[in-house]
Amino acid sequence: MNRRRFLRSSAALGALAIASPALAQEGITILGSVPSLGFPFFVHMLNQIKVEAEAEGVALIESDGQNSAPKQTADIEA
């Protein structure tokens, strides 16, 4: 996954994590996928997504790509 695609998908995920309460009432679930939880930056990023999702009442599924682009892609597609 190139950096531009990662940043776009992270921005989209962040936007969903802070979605309006009206959207949360519809039972929205989002996936928070990071390339690897072995890097402190990605751990922090996923924790912040979790905090925002909880604050907005959005269900969050957490995914660790384990530093493997094929695994992360498969997790997202599943």
PDB file of C-alpha atoms in Angstrom:
ATOM      1  CA  MET A   1       0.000   0.000   0.000  1.00  0.00           C
ATOM      2  CA  ASN A   2       1.522   3.298  -0.979  1.00  0.00           C
ATOM      3  CA  ARG A   3       1.591   6.254   1.367  1.00  0.00           C
ATOM      4  CA  ARG A   4      -0.989   8.314  -0.532  1.00  0.00           C
ATOM      5  CA  ARG A   5      -3.543   5.484  -0.478  1.00  0.00           C
ATOM      6  CA  PHE A   6      -2.866   4.877   3.212  1.00  0.00           C
ATOM      7  CA  LEU A   7      -3.359   8.544   4.059  1.00  0.00           C
ATOM      8  CA  ARG A   8      -6.595   8.718   2.062  1.00  0.00           C
ATOM      9  CA  SER A   9      -8.001   5.623   3.732  1.00  0.00           C
ATOM     10  CA  SER A  10      -6.908   6.895   7.161  1.00  0.00           C
ATOM     11  CA  ALA A  11      -8.638  10.214   6.513  1.00  0.00           C
ATOM     12  CA  ALA A  12     -11.803   8.420   5.409  1.00  0.00           C
ATOM     13  CA  LEU A  13     -11.695   6.223   8.485  1.00  0.00           C
ATOM     14  CA  GLY A  14     -11.182   9.241  10.718  1.00  0.00           C
ATOM     15  CA  ALA A  15     -14.134  10.986   9.106  1.00  0.00           C
ATOM     16  CA  LEU A  16     -16.330   7.974   9.769  1.00  0.00           C
ATOM     17  CA  ALA A  17     -15.093   7.713  13.350  1.00  0.00           C
ATOM     18  CA  ILE A  18     -16.346  11.221  14.063  1.00  0.00           C
ATOM     19  CA  ALA A  19     -19.593  10.783  12.163  1.00  0.00           C
ATOM     20  CA  SER A  20     -22.671  12.561  13.468  1.00  0.00           C
ATOM     21  CA  PRO A  21     -24.777  10.982  16.235  1.00  0.00           C
ATOM     22  CA  ALA A  22     -27.587  10.510  13.707  1.00  0.00           C
ATOM     23  CA  LEU A  23     -25.403   8.102  11.769  1.00  0.00           C
ATOM     24  CA  ALA A  24     -24.460   6.261  14.952  1.00  0.00           C
ATOM     25  CA  GLN A  25     -28.127   5.633  15.703  1.00  0.00           C
ATOM     26  CA  GLU A  26     -28.351   3.601  12.507  1.00  0.00           C
ATOM     27  CA  GLY A  27     -25.848   1.116  13.956  1.00  0.00           C
ATOM     28  CA  ILE A  28     -22.769   1.948  11.903  1.00  0.00           C
ATOM     29  CA  THR A  29     -19.755  -0.312  12.244  1.00  0.00           C
ATOM     30  CA  ILE A  30     -16.378   0.668  10.835  1.00  0.00           C
ATOM     31  CA  LEU A  31     -13.065  -1.117  10.492  1.00  0.00           C
ATOM     32  CA  GLY A  32      -9.937   0.485  11.891  1.00  0.00           C
ATOM     33  CA  SER A  33      -7.066  -1.137  10.040  1.00  0.00           C
ATOM     34  CA  VAL A  34      -3.428  -0.237  10.602  1.00  0.00           C
ATOM     35  CA  PRO A  35      -0.358  -1.672   8.852  1.00  0.00           C
ATOM     36  CA  SER A  36       1.237  -2.980  12.054  1.00  0.00           C
ATOM     37  CA  LEU A  37       0.656  -2.618  15.767  1.00  0.00           C
ATOM     38  CA  GLY A  38       4.394  -3.136  16.199  1.00  0.00           C
ATOM     39  CA  PHE A  39       4.885   0.594  15.553  1.00  0.00           C
ATOM     40  CA  PRO A  40       3.911   3.036  18.340  1.00  0.00           C
ATOM     41  CA  PHE A  41       2.478   5.548  15.842  1.00  0.00           C
ATOM     42  CA  PHE A  42      -0.087   3.052  14.541  1.00  0.00           C
ATOM     43  CA  VAL A  43      -0.978   1.929  18.080  1.00  0.00           C
ATOM     44  CA  HIS A  44      -1.651   5.553  19.007  1.00  0.00           C
ATOM     45  CA  MET A  45      -3.622   6.139  15.808  1.00  0.00           C
ATOM     46  CA  LEU A  46      -5.864   3.118  16.397  1.00  0.00           C
ATOM     47  CA  ASN A  47      -6.380   4.126  20.042  1.00  0.00           C
ATOM     48  CA  GLN A  48      -7.492   7.602  18.963  1.00  0.00           C
ATOM     49  CA  ILE A  49      -9.871   6.133  16.389  1.00  0.00           C
ATOM     50  CA  LYS A  50     -11.284   3.917  19.149  1.00  0.00           C
ATOM     51  CA  VAL A  51     -11.812   6.901  21.462  1.00  0.00           C
ATOM     52  CA  GLU A  52     -13.624   8.879  18.755  1.00  0.00           C
ATOM     53  CA  ALA A  53     -15.751   5.910  17.719  1.00  0.00           C
ATOM     54  CA  GLU A  54     -16.820   5.303  21.330  1.00  0.00           C
ATOM     55  CA  ALA A  55     -17.615   8.991  21.795  1.00  0.00           C
ATOM     56  CA  GLU A  56     -19.866   8.931  18.733  1.00  0.00           C
ATOM     57  CA  GLY A  57     -21.440   5.553  19.480  1.00  0.00           C
ATOM     58  CA  VAL A  58     -19.954   3.935  16.384  1.00  0.00           C
ATOM     59  CA  ALA A  59     -18.948   0.279  16.611  1.00  0.00           C
ATOM     60  CA  LEU A  60     -15.296  -0.282  15.707  1.00  0.00           C
ATOM     61  CA  ILE A  61     -13.621  -3.441  14.495  1.00  0.00           C
ATOM     62  CA  GLU A  62      -9.855  -3.280  15.007  1.00  0.00           C
ATOM     63  CA  SER A  63      -7.480  -4.891  12.537  1.00  0.00           C
ATOM     64  CA  ASP A  64      -3.707  -5.340  12.626  1.00  0.00           C
ATOM     65  CA  GLY A  65      -2.154  -5.829   9.192  1.00  0.00           C
ATOM     66  CA  GLN A  66       0.905  -7.424  10.858  1.00  0.00           C
ATOM     67  CA  ASN A  67       3.174  -5.576   8.419  1.00  0.00           C
ATOM     68  CA  SER A  68       1.702  -7.516   5.488  1.00  0.00           C
ATOM     69  CA  ALA A  69      -0.127  -5.639   2.743  1.00  0.00           C
ATOM     70  CA  PRO A  70      -1.918  -8.803   1.503  1.00  0.00           C
ATOM     71  CA  LYS A  71      -3.166  -9.580   5.028  1.00  0.00           C
ATOM     72  CA  GLN A  72      -4.365  -6.014   5.582  1.00  0.00           C
ATOM     73  CA  THR A  73      -6.119  -6.009   2.205  1.00  0.00           C
ATOM     74  CA  ALA A  74      -7.778  -9.357   2.966  1.00  0.00           C
ATOM     75  CA  ASP A  75      -8.926  -8.067   6.381  1.00  0.00           C
ATOM     76  CA  ILE A  76     -10.485  -4.995   4.783  1.00  0.00           C
ATOM     77  CA  GLU A  77     -12.174  -6.991   2.035  1.00  0.00           C
ATOM     78  CA  ALA A  78     -13.562  -9.476   4.571  1.00  0.00           C
TER      79      ALA A  78
END
